[in-house]
PDB file of C-alpha atoms in Angstrom:
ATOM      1  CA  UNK H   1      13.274  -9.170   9.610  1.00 38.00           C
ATOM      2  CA  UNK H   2      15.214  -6.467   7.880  1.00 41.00           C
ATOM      3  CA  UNK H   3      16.582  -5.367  11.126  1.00 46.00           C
ATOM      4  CA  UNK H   4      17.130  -1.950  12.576  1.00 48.00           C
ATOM      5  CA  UNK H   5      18.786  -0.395   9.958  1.00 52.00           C
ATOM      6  CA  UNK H   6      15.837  -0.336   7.416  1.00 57.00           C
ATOM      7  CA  UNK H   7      13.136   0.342  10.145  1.00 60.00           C
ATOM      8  CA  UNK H   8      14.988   3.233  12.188  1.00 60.00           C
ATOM      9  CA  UNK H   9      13.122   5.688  10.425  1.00 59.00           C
ATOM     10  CA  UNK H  10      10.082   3.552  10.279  1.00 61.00           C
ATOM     11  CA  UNK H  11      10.825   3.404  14.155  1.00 61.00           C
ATOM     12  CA  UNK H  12      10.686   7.428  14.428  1.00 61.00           C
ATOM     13  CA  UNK H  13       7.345   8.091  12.756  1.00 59.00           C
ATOM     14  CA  UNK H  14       5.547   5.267  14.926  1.00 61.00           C
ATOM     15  CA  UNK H  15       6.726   7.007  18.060  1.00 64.00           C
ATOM     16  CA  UNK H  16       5.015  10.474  16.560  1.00 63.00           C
ATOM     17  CA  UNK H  17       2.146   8.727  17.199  1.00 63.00           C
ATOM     18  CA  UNK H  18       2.651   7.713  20.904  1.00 69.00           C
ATOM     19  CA  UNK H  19       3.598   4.589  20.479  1.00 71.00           C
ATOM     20  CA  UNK H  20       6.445   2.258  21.815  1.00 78.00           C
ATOM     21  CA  UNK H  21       8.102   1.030  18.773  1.00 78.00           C
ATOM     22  CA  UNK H  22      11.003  -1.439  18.649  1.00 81.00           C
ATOM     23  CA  UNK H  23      12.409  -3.195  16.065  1.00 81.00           C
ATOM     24  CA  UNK H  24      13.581  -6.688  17.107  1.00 83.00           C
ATOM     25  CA  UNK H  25      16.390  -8.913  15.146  1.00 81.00           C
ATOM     26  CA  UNK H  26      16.038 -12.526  14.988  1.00 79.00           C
ATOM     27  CA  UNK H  27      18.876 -14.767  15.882  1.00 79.00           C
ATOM     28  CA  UNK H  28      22.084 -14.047  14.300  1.00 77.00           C
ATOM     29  CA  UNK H  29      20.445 -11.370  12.165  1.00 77.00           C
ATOM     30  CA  UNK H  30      21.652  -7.366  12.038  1.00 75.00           C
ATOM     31  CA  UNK H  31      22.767  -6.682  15.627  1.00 76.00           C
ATOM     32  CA  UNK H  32      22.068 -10.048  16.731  1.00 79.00           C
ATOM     33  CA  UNK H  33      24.464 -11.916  17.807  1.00 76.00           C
ATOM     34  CA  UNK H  34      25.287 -15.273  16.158  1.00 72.00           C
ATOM     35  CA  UNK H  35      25.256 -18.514  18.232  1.00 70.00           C
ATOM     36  CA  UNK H  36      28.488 -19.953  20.173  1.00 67.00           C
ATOM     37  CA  UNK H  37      30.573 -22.128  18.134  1.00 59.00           C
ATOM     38  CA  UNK H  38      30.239 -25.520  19.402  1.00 53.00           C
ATOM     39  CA  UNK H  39      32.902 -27.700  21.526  1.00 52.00           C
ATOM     40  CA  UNK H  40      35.384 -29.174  19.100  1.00 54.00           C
ATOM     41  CA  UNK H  41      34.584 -32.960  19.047  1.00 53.00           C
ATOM     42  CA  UNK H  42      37.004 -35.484  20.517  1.00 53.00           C
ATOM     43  CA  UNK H  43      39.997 -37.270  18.180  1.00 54.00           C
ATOM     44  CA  UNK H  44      40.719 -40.400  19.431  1.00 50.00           C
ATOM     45  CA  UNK H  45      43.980 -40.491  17.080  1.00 51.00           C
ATOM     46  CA  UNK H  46      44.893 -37.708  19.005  1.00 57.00           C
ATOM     47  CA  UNK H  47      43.886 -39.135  22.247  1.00 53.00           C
ATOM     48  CA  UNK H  48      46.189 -42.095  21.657  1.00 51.00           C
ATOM     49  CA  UNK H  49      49.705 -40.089  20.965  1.00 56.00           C
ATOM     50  CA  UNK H  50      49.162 -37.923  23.625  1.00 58.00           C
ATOM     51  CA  UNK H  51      48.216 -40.260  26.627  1.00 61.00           C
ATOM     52  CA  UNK H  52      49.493 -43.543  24.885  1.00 57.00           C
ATOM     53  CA  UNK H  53      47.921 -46.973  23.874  1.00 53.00           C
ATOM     54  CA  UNK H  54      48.616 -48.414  27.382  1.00 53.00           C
ATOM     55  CA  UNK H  55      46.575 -45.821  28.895  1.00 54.00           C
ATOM     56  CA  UNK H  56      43.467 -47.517  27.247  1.00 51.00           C
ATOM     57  CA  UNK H  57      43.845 -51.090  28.836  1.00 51.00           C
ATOM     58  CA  UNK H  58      44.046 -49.706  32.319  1.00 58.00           C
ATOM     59  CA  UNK H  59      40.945 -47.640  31.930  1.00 51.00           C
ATOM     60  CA  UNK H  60      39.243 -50.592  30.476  1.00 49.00           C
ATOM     61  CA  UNK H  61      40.203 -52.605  33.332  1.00 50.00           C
ATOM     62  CA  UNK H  62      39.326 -49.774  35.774  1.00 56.00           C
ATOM     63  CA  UNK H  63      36.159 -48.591  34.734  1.00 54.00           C
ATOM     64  CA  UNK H  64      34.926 -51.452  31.848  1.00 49.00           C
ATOM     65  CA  UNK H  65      34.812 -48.556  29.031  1.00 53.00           C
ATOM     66  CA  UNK H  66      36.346 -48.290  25.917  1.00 48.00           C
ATOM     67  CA  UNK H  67      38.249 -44.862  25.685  1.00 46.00           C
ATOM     68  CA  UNK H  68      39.208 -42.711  22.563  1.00 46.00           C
ATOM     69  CA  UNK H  69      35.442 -43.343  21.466  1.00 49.00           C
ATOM     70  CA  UNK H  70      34.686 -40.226  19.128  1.00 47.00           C
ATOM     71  CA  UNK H  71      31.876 -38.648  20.517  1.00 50.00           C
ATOM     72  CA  UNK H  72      28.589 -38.098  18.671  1.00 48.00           C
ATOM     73  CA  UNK H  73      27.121 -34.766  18.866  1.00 48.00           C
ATOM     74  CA  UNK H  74      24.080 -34.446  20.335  1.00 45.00           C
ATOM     75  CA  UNK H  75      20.837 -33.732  18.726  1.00 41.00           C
ATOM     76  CA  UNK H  76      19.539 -30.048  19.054  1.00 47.00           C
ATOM     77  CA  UNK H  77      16.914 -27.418  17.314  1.00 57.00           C
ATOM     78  CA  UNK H  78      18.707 -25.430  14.822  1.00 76.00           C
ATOM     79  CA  UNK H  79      19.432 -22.014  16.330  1.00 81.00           C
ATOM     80  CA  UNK H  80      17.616 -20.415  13.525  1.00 84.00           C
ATOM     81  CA  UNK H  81      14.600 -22.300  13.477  1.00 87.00           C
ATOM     82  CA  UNK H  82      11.211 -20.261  13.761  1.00 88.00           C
ATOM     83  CA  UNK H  83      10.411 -22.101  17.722  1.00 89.00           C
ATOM     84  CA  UNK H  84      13.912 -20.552  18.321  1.00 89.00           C
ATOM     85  CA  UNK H  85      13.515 -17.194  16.986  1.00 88.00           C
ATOM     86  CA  UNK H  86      10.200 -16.777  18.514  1.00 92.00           C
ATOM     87  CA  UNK H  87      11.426 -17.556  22.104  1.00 92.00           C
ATOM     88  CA  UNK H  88      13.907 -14.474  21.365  1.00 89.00           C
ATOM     89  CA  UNK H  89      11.186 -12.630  20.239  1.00 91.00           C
ATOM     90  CA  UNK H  90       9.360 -13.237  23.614  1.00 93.00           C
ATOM     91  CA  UNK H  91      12.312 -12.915  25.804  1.00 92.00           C
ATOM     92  CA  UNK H  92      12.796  -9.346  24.058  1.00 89.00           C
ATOM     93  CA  UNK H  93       8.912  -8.414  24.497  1.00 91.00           C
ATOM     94  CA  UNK H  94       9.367  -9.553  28.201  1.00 92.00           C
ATOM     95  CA  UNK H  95      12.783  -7.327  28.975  1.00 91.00           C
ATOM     96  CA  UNK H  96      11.131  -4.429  27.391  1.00 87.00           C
ATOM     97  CA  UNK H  97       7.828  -4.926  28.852  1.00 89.00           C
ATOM     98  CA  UNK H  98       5.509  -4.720  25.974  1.00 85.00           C
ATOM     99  CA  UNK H  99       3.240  -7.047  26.128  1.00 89.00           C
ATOM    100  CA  UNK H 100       0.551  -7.021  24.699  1.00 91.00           C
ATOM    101  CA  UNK H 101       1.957  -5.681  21.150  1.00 91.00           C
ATOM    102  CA  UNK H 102       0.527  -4.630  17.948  1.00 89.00           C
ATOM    103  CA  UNK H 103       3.349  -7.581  15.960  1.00 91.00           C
ATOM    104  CA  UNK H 104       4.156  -6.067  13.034  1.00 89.00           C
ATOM    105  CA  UNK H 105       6.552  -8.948  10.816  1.00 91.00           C
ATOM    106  CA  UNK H 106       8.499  -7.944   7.581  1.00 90.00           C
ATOM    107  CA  UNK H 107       9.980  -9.971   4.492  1.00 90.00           C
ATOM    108  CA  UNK H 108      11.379 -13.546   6.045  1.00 89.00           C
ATOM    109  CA  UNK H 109      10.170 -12.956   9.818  1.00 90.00           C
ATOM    110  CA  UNK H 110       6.127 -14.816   9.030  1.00 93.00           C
ATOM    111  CA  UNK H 111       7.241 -18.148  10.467  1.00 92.00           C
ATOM    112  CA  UNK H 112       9.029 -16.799  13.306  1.00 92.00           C
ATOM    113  CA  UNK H 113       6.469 -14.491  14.251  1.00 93.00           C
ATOM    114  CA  UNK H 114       3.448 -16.868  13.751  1.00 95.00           C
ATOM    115  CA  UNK H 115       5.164 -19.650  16.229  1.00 95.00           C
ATOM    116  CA  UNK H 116       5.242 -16.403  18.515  1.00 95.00           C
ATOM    117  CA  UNK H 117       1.717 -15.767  18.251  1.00 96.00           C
ATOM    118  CA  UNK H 118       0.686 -19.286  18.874  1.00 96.00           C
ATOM    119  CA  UNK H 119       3.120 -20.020  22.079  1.00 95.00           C
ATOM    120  CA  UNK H 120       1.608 -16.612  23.344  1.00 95.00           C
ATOM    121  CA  UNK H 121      -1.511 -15.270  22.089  1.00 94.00           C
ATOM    122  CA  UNK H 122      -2.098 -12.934  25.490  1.00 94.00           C
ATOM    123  CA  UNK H 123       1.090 -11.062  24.371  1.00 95.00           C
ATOM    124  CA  UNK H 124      -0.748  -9.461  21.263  1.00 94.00           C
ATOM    125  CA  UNK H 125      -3.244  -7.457  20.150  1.00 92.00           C
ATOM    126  CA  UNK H 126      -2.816  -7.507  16.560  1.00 92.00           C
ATOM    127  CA  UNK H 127      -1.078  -9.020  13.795  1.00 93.00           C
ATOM    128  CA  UNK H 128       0.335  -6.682  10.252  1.00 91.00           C
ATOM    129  CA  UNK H 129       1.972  -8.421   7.704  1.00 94.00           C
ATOM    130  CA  UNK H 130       4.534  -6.481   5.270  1.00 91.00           C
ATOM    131  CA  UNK H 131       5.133  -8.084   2.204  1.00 93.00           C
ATOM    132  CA  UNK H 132       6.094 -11.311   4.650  1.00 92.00           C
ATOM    133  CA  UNK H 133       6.542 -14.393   3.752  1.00 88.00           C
ATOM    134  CA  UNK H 134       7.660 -17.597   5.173  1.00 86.00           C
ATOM    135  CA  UNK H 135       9.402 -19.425   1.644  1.00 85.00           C
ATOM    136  CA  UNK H 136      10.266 -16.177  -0.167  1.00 89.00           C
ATOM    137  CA  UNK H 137      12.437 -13.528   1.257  1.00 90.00           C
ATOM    138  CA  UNK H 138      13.747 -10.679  -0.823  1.00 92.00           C
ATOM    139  CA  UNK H 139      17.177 -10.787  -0.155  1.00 92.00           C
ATOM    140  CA  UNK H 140      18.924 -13.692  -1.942  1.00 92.00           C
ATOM    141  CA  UNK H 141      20.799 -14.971   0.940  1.00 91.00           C
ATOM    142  CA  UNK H 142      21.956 -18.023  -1.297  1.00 91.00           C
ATOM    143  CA  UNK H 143      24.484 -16.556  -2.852  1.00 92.00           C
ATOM    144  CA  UNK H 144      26.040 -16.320   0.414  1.00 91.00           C
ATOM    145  CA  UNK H 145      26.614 -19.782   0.281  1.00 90.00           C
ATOM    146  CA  UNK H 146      28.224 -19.971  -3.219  1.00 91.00           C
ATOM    147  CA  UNK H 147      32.114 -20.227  -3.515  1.00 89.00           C
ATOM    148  CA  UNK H 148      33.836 -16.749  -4.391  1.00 90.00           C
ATOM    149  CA  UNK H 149      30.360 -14.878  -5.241  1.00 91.00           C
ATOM    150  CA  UNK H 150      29.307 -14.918  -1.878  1.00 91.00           C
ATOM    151  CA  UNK H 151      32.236 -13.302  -0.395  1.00 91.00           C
ATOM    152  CA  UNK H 152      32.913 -11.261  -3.395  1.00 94.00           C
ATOM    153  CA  UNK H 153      28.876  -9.646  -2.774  1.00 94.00           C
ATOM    154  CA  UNK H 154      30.154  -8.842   0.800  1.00 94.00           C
ATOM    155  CA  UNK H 155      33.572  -7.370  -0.222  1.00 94.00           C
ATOM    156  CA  UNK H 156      32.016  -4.766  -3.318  1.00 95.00           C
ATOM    157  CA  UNK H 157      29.777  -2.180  -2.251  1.00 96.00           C
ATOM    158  CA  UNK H 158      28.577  -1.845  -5.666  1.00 95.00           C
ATOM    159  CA  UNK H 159      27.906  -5.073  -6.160  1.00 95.00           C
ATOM    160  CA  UNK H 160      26.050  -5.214  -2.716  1.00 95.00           C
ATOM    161  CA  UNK H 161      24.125  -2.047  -3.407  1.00 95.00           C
ATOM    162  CA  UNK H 162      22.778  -3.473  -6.756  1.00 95.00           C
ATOM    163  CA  UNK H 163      22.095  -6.688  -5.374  1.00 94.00           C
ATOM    164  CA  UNK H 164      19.927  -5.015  -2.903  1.00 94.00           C
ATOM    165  CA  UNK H 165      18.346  -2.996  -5.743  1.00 94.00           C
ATOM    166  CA  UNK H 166      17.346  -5.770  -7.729  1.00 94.00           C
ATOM    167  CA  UNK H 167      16.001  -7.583  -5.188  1.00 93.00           C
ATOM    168  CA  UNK H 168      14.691  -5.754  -1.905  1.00 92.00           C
ATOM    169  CA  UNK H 169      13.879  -1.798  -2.590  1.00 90.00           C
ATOM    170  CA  UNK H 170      14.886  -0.250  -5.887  1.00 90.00           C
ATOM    171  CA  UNK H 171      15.152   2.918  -4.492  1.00 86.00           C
ATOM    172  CA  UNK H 172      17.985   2.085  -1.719  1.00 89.00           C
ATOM    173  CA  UNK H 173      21.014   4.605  -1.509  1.00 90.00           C
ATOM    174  CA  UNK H 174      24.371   3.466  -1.082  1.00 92.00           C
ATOM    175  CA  UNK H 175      24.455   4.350   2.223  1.00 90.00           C
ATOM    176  CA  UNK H 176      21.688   2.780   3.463  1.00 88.00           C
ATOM    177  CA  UNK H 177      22.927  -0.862   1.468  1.00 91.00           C
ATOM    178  CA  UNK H 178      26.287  -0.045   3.114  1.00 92.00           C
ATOM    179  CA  UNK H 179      24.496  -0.215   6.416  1.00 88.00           C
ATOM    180  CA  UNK H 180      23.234  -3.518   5.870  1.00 88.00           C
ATOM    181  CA  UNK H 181      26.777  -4.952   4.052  1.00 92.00           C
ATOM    182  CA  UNK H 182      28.602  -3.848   7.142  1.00 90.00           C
ATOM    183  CA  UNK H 183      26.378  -5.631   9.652  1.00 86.00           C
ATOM    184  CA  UNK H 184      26.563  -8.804   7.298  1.00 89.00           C
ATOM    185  CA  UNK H 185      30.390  -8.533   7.763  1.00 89.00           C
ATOM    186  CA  UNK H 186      30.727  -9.141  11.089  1.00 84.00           C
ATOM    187  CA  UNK H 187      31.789 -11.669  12.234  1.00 82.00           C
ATOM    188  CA  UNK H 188      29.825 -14.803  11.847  1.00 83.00           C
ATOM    189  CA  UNK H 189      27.293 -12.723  10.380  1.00 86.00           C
ATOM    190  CA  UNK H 190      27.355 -13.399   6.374  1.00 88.00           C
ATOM    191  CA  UNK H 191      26.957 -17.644   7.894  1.00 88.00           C
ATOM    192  CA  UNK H 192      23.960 -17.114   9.888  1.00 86.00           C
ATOM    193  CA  UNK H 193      22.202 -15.184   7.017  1.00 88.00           C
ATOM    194  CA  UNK H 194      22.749 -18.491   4.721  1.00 89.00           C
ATOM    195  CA  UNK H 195      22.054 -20.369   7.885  1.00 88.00           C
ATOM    196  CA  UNK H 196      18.511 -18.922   8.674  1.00 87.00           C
ATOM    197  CA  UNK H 197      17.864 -19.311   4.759  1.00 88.00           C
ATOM    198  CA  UNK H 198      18.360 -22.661   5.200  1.00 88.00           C
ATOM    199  CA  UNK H 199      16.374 -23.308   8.147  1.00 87.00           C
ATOM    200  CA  UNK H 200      13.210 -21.512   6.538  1.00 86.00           C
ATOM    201  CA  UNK H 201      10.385 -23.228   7.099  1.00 82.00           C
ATOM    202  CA  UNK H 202       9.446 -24.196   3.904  1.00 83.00           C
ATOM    203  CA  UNK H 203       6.283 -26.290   4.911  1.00 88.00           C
ATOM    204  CA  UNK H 204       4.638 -23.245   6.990  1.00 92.00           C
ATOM    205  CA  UNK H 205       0.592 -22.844   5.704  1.00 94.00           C
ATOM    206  CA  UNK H 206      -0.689 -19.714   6.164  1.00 95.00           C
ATOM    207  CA  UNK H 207      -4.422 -20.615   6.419  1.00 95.00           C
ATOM    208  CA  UNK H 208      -3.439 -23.241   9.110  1.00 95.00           C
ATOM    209  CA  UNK H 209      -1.963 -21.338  10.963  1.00 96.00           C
ATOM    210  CA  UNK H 210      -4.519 -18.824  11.400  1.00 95.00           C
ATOM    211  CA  UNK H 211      -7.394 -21.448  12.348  1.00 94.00           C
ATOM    212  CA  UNK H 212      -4.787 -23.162  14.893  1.00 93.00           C
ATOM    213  CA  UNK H 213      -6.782 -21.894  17.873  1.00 94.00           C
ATOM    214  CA  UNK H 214      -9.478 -19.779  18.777  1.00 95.00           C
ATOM    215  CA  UNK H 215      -6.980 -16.770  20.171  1.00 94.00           C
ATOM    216  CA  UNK H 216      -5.293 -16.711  16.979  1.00 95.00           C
ATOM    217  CA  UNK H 217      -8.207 -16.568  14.850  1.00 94.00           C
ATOM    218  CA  UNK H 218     -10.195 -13.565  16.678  1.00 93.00           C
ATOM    219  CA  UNK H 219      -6.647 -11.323  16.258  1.00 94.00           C
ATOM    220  CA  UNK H 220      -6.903  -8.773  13.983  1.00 93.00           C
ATOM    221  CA  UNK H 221      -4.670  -8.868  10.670  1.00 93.00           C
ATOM    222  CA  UNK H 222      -3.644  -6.365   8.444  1.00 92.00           C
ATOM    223  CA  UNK H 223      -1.422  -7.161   5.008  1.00 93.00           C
ATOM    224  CA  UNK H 224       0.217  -4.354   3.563  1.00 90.00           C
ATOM    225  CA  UNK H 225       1.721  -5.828   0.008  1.00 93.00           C
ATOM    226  CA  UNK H 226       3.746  -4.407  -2.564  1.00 92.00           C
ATOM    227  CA  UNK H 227       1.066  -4.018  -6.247  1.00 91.00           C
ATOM    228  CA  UNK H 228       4.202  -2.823  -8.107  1.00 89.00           C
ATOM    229  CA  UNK H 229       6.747  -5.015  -7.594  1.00 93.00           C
ATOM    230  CA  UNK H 230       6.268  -7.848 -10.066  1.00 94.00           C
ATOM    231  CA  UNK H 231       3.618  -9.511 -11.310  1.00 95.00           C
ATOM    232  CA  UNK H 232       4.559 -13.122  -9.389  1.00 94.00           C
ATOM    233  CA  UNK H 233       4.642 -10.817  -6.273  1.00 95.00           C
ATOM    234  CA  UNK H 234       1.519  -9.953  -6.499  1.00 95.00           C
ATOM    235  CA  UNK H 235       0.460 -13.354  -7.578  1.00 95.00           C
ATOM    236  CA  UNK H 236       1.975 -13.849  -4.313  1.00 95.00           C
ATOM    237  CA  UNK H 237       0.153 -11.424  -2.262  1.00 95.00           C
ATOM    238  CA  UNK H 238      -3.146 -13.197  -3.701  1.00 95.00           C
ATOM    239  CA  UNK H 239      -2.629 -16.344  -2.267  1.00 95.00           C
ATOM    240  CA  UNK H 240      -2.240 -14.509   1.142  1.00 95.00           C
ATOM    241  CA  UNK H 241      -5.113 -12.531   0.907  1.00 95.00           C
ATOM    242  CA  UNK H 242      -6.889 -15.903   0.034  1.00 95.00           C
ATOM    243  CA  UNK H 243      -5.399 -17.466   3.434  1.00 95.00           C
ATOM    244  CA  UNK H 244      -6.328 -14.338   5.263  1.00 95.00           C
ATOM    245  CA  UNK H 245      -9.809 -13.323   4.297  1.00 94.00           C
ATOM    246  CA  UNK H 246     -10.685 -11.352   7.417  1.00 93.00           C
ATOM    247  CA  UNK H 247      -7.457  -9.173   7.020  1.00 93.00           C
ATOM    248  CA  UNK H 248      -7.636  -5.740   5.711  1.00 91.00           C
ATOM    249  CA  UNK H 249      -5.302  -5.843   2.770  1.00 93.00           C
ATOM    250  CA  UNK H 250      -3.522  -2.462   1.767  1.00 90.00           C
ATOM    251  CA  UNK H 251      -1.365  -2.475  -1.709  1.00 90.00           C
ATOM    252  CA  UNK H 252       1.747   0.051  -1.311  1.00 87.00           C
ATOM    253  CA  UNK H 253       3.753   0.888  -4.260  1.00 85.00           C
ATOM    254  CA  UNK H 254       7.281   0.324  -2.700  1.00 84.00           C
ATOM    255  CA  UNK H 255       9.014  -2.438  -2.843  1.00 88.00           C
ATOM    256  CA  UNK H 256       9.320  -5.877  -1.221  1.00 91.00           C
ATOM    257  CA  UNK H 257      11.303  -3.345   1.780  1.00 90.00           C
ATOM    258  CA  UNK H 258       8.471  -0.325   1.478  1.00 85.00           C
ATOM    259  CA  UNK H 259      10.557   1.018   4.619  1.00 78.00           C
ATOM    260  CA  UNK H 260      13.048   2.178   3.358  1.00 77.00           C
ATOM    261  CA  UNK H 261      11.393   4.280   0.493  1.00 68.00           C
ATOM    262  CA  UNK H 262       7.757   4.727   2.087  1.00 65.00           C
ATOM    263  CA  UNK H 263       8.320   4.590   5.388  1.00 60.00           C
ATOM    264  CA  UNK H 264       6.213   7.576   5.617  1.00 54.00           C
ATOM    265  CA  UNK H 265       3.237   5.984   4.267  1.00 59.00           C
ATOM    266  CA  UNK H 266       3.626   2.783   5.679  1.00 62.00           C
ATOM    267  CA  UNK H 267       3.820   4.232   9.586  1.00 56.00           C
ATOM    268  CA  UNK H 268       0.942   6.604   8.457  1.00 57.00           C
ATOM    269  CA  UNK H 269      -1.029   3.424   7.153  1.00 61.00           C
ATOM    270  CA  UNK H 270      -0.363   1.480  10.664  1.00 60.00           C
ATOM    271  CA  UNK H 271      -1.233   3.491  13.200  1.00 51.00           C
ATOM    272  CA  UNK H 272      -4.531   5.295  11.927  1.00 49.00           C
ATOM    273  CA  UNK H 273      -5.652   2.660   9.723  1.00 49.00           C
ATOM    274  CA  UNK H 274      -5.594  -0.397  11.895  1.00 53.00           C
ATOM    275  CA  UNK H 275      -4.188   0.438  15.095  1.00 57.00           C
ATOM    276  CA  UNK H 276      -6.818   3.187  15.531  1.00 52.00           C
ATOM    277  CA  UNK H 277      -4.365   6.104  16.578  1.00 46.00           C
ATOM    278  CA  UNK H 278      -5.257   9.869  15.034  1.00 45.00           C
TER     279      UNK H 278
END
């Protein structure tokens, strides 16, 4: 979920160890693009000076409909909702012909990747969770949303770099939280990080989700979690450890991004630990 600019070296490592390694955004995330802006709704006001009021009477008489109606827009799935994001995910595992993958889901990227597992459980062979969650992601993306600060976050480097500091990986240089200020500058980009905060799926149970079906509950898990971060983080960790008894559950002493200060450790913990690779 942190995109490719935190996992590039992460990336590297993995592929030491023979494996394919990609790192996949989710919709409107780091290189991701962000959806189309929608049709501009109809103004009937407007309608009416530019055709004229006559015009309505003879297309009531011609067809039996009212024109100038405003029209309603339709219903549709938010483009950042985890179904969404986890059809991109298998369109991407598809192109790059993958399948089946070890699915390895960061920070924000649990609900996503679980309604990935579950609409394809023959696409993967195992399951690691870093510090993920599916209610609590590191990166404040609310103060996106707030007047001034939120653009004022985006426009300071210092104030991005500390904000990422405080909230993602202590040990992140400026030019890696430049990295990730740039892509949230683009355009569009800064509104679909507020917009897939607000489409988190806030009612998402862990423990549910792994006895859903019998495919998802013979995959193997791993949990690599963050034992220095705070307390309420590992508080945190806990209650995932309680959902996922069968997982092997690793502590790290990175932060809530371990990739970008232990990325060493964390690839070395993946592929001989649990993926079984020497």
């Amino acid at each position: 979920a942190a995109g490719s600019f935190s996992f590039r070296r992460l990336l590297s490592s993995l592929s030491s160890h023979g494996l394919v390694a990609a790192a996949v955004d989710l919709p409107g995330q780091g290189l991701s693009p962000p959806p189309s802006a929608p049709p501009p709704r109809t103004n009937p006001l407007r309608e009416i000076m530019d055709r004229g009021i006559f015009h309505a009477f003879e297309h009531l008489v011609e067809t039996g409909e009212v024109p100038f109606q405003e029209t309603a827009p339709e219903p549709s799935r938010s483009f950042y909702a985890a179904s969404e994001a986890a059809a991109a995910v298998a369109r991407a595992v598809d192109a790059l012909g993958l399948a089946p993958v070890h699915l390895v889901l960061h920070d924000s990227a649990l609900a996503a990747g679980a309604a990935f597992v579950s609409a394809n459980p023959a696409a993967v062979q195992s399951v690691t969770l870093i510090d993920a969650t599916a209610t609590l992601p590191a990166f404040p993306a609310a103060v996106l949303g707030v007047p001034v600060l939120g653009r004022l976050v985006l426009r300071v480097p210092a104030l991005f770099k500390g904000l990422m500091r405080l909230s993602c990986a202590r040990g992140m240089d400026a030019e890696e939280a430049d990295a990730h200020r740039a892509a949230m500058r683009g355009q569009g980009k800064g509104d679909a990080v507020f917009e897939a905060w607000k489409a988190m799926n806030h009612s998402f149970d862990l423990t549910e989700w792994r006895s859903s079906s019998e495919e998802v509950k013979r995959l193997p898990m791993m949990v690599l979690w963050s034992g220095s971060w705070s307390d309420m983080w590992i508080d945190e960790g806990k209650k995932v450890s309680k959902a996922l008894p069968d997982a092997k559950f690793v502590y790290h002493y990175g932060g809530r991004w371990p990739q970008v200060s232990l990325f060493v450790s964390v690839c070395t913990c993946l592929p001989i630990s649990f993926l079984g690779i020497a």
